[in-house]
Tab-separated table of C-alpha atoms in Angstrom:
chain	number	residue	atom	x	y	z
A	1	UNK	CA	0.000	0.000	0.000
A	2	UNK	CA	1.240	3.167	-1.060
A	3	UNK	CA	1.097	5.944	1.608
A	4	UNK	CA	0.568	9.633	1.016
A	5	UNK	CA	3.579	10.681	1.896
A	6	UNK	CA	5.078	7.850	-0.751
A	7	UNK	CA	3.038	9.668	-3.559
A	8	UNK	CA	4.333	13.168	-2.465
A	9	UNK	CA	7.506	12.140	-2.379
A	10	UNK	CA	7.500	10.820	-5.943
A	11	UNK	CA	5.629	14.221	-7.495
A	12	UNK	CA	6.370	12.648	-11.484
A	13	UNK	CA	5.290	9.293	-11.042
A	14	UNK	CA	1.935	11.154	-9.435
A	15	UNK	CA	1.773	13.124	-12.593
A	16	UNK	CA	2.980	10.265	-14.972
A	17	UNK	CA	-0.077	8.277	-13.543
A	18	UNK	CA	-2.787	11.339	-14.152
A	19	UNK	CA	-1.528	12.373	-17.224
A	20	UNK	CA	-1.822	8.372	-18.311
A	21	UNK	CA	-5.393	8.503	-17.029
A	22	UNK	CA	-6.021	12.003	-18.796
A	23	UNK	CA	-4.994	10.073	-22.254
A	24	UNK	CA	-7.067	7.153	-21.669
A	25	UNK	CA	-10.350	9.321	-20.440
A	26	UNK	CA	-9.458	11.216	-24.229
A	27	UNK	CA	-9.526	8.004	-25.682
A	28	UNK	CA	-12.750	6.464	-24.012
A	29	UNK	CA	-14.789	9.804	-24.775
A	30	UNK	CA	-13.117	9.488	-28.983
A	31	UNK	CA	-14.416	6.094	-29.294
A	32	UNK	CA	-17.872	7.382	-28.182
A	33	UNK	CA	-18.169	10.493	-30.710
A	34	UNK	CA	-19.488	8.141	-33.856
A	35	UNK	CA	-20.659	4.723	-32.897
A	36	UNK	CA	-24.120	5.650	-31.722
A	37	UNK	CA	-24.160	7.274	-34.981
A	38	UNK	CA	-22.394	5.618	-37.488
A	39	UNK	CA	-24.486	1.805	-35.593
A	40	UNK	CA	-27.775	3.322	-37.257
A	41	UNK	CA	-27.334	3.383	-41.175
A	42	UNK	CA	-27.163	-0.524	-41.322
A	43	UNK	CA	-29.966	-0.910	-39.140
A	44	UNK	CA	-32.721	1.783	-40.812
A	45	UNK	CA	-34.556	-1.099	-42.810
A	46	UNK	CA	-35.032	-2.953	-39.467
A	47	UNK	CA	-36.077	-0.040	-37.067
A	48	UNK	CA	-38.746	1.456	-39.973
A	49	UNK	CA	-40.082	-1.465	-39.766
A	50	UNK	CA	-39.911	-2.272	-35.761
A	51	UNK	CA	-41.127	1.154	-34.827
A	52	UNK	CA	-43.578	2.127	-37.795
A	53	UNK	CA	-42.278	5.087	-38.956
A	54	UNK	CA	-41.577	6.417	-42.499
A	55	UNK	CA	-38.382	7.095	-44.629
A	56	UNK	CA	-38.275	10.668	-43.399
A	57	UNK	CA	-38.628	10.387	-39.904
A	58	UNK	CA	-35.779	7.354	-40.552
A	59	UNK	CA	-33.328	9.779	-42.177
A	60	UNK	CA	-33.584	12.041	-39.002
A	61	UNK	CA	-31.687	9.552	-37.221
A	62	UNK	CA	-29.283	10.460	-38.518
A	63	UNK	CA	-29.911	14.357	-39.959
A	64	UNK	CA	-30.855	15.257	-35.814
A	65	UNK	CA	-26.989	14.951	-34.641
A	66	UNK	CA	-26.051	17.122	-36.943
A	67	UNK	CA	-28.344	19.660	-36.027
A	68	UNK	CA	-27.413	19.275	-32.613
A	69	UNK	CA	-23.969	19.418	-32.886
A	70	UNK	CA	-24.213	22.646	-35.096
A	71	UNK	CA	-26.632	24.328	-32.321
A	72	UNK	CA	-24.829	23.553	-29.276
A	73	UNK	CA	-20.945	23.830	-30.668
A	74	UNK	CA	-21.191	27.782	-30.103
A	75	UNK	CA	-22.343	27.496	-26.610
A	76	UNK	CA	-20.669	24.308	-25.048
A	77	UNK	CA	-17.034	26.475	-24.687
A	78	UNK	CA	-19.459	28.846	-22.241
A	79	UNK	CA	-20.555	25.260	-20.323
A	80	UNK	CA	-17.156	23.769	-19.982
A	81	UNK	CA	-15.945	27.509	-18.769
A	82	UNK	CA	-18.446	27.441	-15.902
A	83	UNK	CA	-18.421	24.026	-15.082
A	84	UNK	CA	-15.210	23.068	-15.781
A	85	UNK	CA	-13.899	20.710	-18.627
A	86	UNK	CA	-13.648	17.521	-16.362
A	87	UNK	CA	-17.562	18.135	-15.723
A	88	UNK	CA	-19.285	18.991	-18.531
A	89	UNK	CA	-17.361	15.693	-20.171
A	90	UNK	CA	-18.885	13.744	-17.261
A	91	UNK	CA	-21.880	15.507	-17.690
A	92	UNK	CA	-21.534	14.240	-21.515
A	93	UNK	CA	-21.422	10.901	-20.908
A	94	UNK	CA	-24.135	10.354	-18.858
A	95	UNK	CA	-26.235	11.947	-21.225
A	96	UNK	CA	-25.166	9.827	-23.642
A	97	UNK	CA	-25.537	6.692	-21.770
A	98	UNK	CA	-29.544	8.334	-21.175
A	99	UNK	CA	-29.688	9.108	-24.923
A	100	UNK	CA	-28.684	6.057	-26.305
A	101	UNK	CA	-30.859	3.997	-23.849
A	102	UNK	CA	-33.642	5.983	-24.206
A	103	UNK	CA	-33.511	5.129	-28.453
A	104	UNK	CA	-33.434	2.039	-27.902
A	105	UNK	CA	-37.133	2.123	-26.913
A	106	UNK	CA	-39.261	0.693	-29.789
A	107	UNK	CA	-41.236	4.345	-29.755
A	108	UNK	CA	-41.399	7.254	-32.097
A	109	UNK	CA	-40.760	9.827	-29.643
A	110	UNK	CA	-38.035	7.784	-27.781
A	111	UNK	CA	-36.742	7.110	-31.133
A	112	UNK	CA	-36.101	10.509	-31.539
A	113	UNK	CA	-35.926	12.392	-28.403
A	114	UNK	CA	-33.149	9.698	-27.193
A	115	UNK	CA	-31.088	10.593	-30.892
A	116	UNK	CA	-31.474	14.579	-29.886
A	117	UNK	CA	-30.036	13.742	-26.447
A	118	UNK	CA	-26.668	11.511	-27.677
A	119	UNK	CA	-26.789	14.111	-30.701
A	120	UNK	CA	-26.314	16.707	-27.630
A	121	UNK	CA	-23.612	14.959	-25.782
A	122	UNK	CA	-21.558	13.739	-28.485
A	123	UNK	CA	-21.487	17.552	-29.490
A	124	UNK	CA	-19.973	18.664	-26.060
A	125	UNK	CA	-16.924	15.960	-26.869
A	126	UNK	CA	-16.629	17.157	-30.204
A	127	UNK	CA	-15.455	20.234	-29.217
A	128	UNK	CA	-13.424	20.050	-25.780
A	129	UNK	CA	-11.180	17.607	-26.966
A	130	UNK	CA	-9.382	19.755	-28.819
A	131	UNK	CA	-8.942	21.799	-25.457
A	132	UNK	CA	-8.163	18.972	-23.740
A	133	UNK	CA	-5.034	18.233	-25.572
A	134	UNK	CA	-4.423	21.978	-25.729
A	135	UNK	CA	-4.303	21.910	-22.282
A	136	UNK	CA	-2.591	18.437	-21.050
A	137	UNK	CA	-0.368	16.962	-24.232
A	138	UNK	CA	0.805	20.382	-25.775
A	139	UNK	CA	4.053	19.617	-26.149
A	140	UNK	CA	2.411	16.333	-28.127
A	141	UNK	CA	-0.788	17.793	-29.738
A	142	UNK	CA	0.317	15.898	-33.287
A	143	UNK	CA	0.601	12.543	-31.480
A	144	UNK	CA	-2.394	12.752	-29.537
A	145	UNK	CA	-4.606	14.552	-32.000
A	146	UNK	CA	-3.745	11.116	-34.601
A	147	UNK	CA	-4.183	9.069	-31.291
A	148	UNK	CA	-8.245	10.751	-30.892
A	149	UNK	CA	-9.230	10.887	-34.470
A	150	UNK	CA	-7.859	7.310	-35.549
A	151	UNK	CA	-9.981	6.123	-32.401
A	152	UNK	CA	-13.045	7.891	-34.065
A	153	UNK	CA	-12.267	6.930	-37.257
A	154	UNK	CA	-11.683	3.252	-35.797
A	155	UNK	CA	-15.010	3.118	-33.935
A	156	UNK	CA	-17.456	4.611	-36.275
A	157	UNK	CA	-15.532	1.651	-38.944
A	158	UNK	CA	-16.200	-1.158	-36.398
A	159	UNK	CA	-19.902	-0.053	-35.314
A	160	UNK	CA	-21.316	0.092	-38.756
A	161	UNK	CA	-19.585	-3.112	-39.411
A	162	UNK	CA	-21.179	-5.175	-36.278
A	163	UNK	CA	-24.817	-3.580	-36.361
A	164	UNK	CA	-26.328	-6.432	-38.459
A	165	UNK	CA	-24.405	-9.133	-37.167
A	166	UNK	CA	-25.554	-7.937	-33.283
A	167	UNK	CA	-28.437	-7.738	-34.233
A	168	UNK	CA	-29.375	-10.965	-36.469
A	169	UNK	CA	-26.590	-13.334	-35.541
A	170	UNK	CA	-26.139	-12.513	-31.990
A	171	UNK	CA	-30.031	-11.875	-31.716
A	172	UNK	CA	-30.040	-8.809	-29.966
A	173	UNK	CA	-32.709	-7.004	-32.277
A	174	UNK	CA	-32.316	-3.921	-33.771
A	175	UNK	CA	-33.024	-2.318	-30.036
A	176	UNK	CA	-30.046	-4.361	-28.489
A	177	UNK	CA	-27.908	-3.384	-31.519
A	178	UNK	CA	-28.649	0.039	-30.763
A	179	UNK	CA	-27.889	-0.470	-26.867
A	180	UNK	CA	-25.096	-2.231	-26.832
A	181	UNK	CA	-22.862	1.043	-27.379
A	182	UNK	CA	-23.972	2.370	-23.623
A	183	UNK	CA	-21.484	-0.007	-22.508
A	184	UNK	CA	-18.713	2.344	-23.881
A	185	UNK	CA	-20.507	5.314	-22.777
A	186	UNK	CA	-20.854	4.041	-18.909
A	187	UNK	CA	-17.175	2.911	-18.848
A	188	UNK	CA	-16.069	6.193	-20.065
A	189	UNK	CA	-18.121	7.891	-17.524
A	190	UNK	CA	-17.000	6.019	-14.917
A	191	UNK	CA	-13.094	7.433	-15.601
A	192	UNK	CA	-14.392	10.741	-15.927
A	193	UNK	CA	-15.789	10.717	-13.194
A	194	UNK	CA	-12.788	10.150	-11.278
A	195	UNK	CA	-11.024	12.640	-13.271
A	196	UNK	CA	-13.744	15.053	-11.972
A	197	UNK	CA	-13.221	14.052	-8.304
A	198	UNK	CA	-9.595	14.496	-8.487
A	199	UNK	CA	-9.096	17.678	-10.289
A	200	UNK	CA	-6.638	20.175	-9.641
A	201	UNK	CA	-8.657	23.154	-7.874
A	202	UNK	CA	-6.659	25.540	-10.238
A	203	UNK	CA	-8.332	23.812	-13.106
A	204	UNK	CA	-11.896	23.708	-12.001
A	205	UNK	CA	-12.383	26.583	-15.229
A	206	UNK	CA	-10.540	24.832	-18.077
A	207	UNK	CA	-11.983	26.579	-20.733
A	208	UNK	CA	-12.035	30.062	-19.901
A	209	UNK	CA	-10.471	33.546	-20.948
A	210	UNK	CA	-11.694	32.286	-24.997
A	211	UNK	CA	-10.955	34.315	-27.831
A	212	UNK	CA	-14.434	36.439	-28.269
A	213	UNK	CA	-16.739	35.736	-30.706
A	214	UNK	CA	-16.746	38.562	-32.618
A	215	UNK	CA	-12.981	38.619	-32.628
A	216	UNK	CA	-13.167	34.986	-34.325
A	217	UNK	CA	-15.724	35.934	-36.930
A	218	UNK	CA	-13.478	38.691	-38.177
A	219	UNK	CA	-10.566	36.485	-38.244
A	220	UNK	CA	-10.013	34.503	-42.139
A	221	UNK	CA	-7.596	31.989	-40.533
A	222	UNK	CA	-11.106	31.073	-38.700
A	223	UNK	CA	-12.826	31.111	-41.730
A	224	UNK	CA	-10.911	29.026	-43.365
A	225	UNK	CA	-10.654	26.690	-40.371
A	226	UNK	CA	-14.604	26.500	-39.956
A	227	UNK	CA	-15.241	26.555	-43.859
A	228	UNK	CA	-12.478	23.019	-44.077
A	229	UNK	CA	-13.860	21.575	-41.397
A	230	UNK	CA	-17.641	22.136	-42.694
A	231	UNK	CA	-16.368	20.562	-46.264
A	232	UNK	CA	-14.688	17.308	-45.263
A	233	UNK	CA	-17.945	16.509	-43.323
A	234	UNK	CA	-19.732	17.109	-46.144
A	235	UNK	CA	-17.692	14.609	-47.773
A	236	UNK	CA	-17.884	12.540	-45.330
A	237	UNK	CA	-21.248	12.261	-44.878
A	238	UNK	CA	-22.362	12.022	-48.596
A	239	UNK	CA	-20.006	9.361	-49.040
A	240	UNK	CA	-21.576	7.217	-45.691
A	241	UNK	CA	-24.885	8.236	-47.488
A	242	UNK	CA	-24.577	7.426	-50.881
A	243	UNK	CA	-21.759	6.004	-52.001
A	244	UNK	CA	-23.253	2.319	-51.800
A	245	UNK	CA	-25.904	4.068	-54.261
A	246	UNK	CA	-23.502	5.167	-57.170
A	247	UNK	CA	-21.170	2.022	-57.187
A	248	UNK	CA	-24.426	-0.325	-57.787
A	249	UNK	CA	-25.694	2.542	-60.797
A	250	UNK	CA	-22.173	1.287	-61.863
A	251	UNK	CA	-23.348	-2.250	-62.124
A	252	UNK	CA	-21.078	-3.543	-58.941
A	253	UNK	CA	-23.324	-6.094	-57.140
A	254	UNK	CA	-24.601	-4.239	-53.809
A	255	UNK	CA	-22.858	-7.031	-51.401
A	256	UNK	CA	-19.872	-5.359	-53.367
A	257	UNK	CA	-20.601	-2.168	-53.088
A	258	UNK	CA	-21.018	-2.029	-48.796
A	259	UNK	CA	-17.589	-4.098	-48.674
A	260	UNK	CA	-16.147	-0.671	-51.036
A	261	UNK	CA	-17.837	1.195	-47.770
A	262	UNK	CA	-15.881	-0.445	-45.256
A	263	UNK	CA	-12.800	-0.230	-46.935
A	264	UNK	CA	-12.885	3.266	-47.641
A	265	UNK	CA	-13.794	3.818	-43.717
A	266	UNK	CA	-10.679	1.572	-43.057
A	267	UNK	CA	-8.136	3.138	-44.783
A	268	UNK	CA	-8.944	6.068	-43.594
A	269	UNK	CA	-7.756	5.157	-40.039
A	270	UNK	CA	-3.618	4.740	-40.345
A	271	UNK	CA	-4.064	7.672	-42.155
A	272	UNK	CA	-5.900	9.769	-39.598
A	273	UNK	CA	-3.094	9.202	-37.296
A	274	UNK	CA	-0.263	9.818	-39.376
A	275	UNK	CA	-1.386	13.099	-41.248
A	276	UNK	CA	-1.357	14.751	-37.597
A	277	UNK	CA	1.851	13.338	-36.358
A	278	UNK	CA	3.262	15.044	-39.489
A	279	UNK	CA	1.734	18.182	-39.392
A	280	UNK	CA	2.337	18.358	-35.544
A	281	UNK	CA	6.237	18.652	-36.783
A	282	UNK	CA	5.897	21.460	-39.003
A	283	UNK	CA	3.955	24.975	-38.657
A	284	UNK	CA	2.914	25.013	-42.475
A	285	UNK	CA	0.354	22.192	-43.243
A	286	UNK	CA	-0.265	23.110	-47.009
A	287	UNK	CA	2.059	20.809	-48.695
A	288	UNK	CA	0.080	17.793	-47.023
A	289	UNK	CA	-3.685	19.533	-47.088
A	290	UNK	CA	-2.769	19.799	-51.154
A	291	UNK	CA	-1.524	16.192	-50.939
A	292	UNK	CA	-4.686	15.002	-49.596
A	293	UNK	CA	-7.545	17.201	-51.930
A	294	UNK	CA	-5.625	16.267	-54.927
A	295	UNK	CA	-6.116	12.284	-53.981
A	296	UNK	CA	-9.590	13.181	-53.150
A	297	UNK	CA	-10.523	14.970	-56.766
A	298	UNK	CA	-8.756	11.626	-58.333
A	299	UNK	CA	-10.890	9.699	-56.454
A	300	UNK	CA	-14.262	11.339	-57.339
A	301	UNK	CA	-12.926	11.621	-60.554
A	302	UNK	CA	-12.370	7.989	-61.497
A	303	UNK	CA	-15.956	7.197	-59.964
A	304	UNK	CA	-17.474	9.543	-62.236
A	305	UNK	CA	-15.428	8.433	-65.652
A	306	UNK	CA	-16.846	4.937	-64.560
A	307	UNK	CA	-14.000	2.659	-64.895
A	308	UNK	CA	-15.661	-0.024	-62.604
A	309	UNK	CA	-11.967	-2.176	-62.950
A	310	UNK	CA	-10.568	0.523	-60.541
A	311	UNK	CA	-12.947	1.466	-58.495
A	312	UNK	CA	-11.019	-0.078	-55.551
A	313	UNK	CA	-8.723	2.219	-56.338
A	314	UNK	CA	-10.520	5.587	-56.775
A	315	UNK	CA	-12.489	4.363	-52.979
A	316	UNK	CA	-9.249	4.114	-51.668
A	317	UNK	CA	-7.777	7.629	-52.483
A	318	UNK	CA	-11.568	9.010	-51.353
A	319	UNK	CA	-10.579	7.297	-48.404
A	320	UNK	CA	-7.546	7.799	-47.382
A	321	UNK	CA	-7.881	11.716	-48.422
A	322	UNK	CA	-10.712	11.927	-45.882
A	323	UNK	CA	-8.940	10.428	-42.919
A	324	UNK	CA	-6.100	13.124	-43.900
A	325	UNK	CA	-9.094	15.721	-44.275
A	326	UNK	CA	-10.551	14.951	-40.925
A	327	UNK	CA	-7.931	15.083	-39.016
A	328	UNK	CA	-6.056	18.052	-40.589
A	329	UNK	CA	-9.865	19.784	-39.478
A	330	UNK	CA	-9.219	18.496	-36.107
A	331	UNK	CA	-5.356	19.704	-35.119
A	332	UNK	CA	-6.298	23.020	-37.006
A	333	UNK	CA	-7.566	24.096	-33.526
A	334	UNK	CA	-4.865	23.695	-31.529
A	335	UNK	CA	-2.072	24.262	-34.085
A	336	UNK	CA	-4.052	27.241	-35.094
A	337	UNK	CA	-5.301	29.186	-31.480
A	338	UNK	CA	-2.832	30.061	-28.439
A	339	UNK	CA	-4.441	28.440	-25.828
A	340	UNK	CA	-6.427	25.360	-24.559
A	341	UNK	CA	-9.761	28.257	-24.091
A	342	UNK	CA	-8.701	29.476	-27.694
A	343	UNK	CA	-8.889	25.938	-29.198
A	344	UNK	CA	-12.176	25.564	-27.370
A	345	UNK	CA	-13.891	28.619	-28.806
A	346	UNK	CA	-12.352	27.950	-32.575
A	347	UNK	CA	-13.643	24.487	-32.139
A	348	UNK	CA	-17.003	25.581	-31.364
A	349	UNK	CA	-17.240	27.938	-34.263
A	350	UNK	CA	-16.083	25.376	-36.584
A	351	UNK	CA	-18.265	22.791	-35.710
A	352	UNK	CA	-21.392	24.894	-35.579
A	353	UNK	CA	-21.088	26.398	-38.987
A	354	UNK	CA	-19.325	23.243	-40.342
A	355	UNK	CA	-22.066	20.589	-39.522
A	356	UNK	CA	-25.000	22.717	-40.848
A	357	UNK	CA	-22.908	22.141	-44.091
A	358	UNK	CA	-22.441	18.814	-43.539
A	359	UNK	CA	-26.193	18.497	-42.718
A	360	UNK	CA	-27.237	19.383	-45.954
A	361	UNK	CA	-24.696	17.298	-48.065
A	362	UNK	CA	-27.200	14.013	-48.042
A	363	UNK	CA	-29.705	15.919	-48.976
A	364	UNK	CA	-28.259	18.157	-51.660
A	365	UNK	CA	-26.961	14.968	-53.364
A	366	UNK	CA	-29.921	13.548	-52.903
A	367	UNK	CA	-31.999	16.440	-54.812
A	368	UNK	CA	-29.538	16.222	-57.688
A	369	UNK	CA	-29.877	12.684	-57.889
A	370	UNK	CA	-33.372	12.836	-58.064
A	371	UNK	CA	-33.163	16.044	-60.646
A	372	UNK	CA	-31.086	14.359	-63.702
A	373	UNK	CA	-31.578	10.689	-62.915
A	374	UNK	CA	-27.817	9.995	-62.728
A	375	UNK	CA	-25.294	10.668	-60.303
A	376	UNK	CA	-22.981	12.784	-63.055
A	377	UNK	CA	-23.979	15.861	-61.638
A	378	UNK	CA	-23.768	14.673	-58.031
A	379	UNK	CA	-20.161	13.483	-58.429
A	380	UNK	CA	-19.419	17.086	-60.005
A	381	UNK	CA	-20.361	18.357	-57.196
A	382	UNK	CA	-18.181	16.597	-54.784
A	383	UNK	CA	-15.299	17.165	-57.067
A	384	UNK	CA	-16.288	21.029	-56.607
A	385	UNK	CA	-16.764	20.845	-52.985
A	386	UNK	CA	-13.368	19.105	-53.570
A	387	UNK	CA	-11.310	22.277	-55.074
A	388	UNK	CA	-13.474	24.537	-52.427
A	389	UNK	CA	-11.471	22.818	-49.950
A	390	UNK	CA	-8.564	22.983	-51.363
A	391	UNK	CA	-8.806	27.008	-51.630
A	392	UNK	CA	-9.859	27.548	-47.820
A	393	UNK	CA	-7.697	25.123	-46.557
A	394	UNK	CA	-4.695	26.217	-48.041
A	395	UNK	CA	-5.670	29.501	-45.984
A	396	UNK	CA	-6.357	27.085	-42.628
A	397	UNK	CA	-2.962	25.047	-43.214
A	398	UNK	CA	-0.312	28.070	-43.960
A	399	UNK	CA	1.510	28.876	-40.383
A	400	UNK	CA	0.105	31.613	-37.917
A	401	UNK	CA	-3.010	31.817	-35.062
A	402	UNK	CA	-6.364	33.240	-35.127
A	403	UNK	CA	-5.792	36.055	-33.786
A	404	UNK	CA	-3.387	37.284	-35.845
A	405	UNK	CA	-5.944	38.348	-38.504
């Protein structure tokens, strides 16, 4: 048994062991920011049918944690400033847990009250994980930026994956599928909440003294930070959405098409955790942000030419470009503010702004589907959203802060 005067005798193993903890709490609350998402697309079919609801209310499932994350970004900074980052990540959690237990209730209004409430909490560790590394690892904000996304990135990958197979094979039901992610929520809580018992006194306000508002708005290094990040989840999200869609108009079989899915999501991974390790070593990202548009036009590219022999290939640059893309959004607010409040506030604003656009991708695809009958036009429009990108983020990745401009 180790006594107290052991532990403050040995002050670095003390803060060896927290600082351990602090990355592992990161971790658990990463793995947490997709699954109860990313679990629902396989599943629609089964939970339309369990619950009775239409195609519209089945597309909010996924449409409502957008929304929440874009109306809640701008004000969670404000939370985690009065209640203290440790807290409001607590605070998070258990929402989550509530959330995701509560749509798992074979009930319209569960259904969708319980996806507004995860939608809600998975918002809150959107945002202060940035400030968390800011605040703890930023001497290491490459490493540990890679370490959170790739854990996102790996999770989001493995739930879509296992949905049917909990569901059907296991037998769990579309409900148990659904539930089974409250598991990671409720061990993640239960560090936190730890974390929240022991923290420093000094840090009970972890998030204050932010950049203001107004002073962000007028900054174009934000801009570009916000209008990036709002792009690559556009991507993103059109290419959870649809891509299955164009690659059977293409004639692959749709078995085919869904494994194309997974592998794009999986090579995305490595890559999310490299891109920030590198860009962590060097205060101009451009060279790599270029890198990693020019892939993704390729990619889009080949898919809309239509030569199905390569389509591997073209998924795999759309792929790996949007693991770079993701996490170059992601170490943009730390690289880009002062401070672990700064990163917090930049985060906010990027999110907010940046999942409204994402919001609308699905849809906007959608419409133009539906317009010429094709997915031509569609494609064309990723490609643009493509060299968009590639024109703010050259402005988010070139070496400075915020509030310089």
């Amino acid at each position: 048994m180790v006594s107290s005067s052991t532990r403050e005798s040995n002050p670095r193993s003390s803060n060896t062991v927290s600082t351990g903890l602090l990355f592992a709490g990161m971790i658990l609350v990463a793995i947490n920011l997709r699954a109860a998402i990313t679990s629902v697309g396989p599943l629609i079919g089964m939970i339309r049918e369990g619950v009775g609801i239409s195609n519209t209310m089945a597309g909010m499932l996924t449409t409502i944690p957008l929304l929440a994350f874009a109306l809640l970004s701008p004000i969670i900074p404000s939370i985690g400033r009065k209640l203290g980052l440790e807290a409001t990540l607590l605070l998070s959690l258990v929402v989550l847990t509530l959330g995701i237990g509560m749509r798992s209730i074979a009930s319209p209004i569960t259904l969708l009250l319980g996806t507004a409430l995860l939608g809600s909490a998975i918002a809150a560790g959107n945002v202060l994980l940035p400030s968390l590394v800011k605040r703890v690892f930023p001497h290491r904000i490459g490493l540990m930026t890679g370490a959170y996304s790739a854990s996102i990135n790996l999770m989001a990958a493995v739930a879509s994956g296992v949905s049917i197979p909990i569901a059907v094979q296991l037998g769990f039901g579309w409900q148990g599928s659904l539930g089974i992610w409250s598991l990671l929520s409720v061990g993640a809580a239960v560090l936190w909440f730890q974390q929240w018992r022991n923290r420093p006194a000094t840090k009970a306000v972890s998030v204050a003294n932010a950049p203001g508002k107004q002073a962000l708005f007028r900054s174009k290094t934000a801009w570009c930070i916000t209008l990036f990040m709002g792009m690559q989840s556009f991507t993103f999200y059109v290419n959870i959405s649809w891509l299955p869609e164009i690659l059977q108009s293409q004639g692959i079989p749709a078995v085919t098409a869904g494994w194309m899915l997974s592998i794009m999501q999986f090579v995305s991974i490595p890559f999310s955790f490299i891109i920030p390790i590198l860009a962590g070593r060097n205060p101009d990202q451009r060279t790599l942000l270029a890198v990693s548009l020019v892939s993704m036009f390729i990619g889009y590219g080949g898919l809309l030419i239509g030569w199905t022999s390569l389509t591997w290939f073209w998924v795999i640059l759309v792929g790996i470009a949007g693991g770079a893309n993701f996490s170059l959004s992601l170490i943009f607010f730390t690289l880009r503010t002062r401070t672990a409040q700064g990163a917090a506030a930049m985060s906010g604003m990027a999110q907010s702004i940046g999942y409204l656009l994402a919001a609308v991708g699905p849809m906007l695809i959608g419409l133009l589907h539906d317009m010429t009958s094709g997915w031509s036009l569609p494609l064309m429009m990723l490609m643009a959203v493509t060299s968009l990108s590639l024109v703010v983020g050259l402005g988010a990745a070139k070496p400075g802060y915020v509030s310089d401009n």
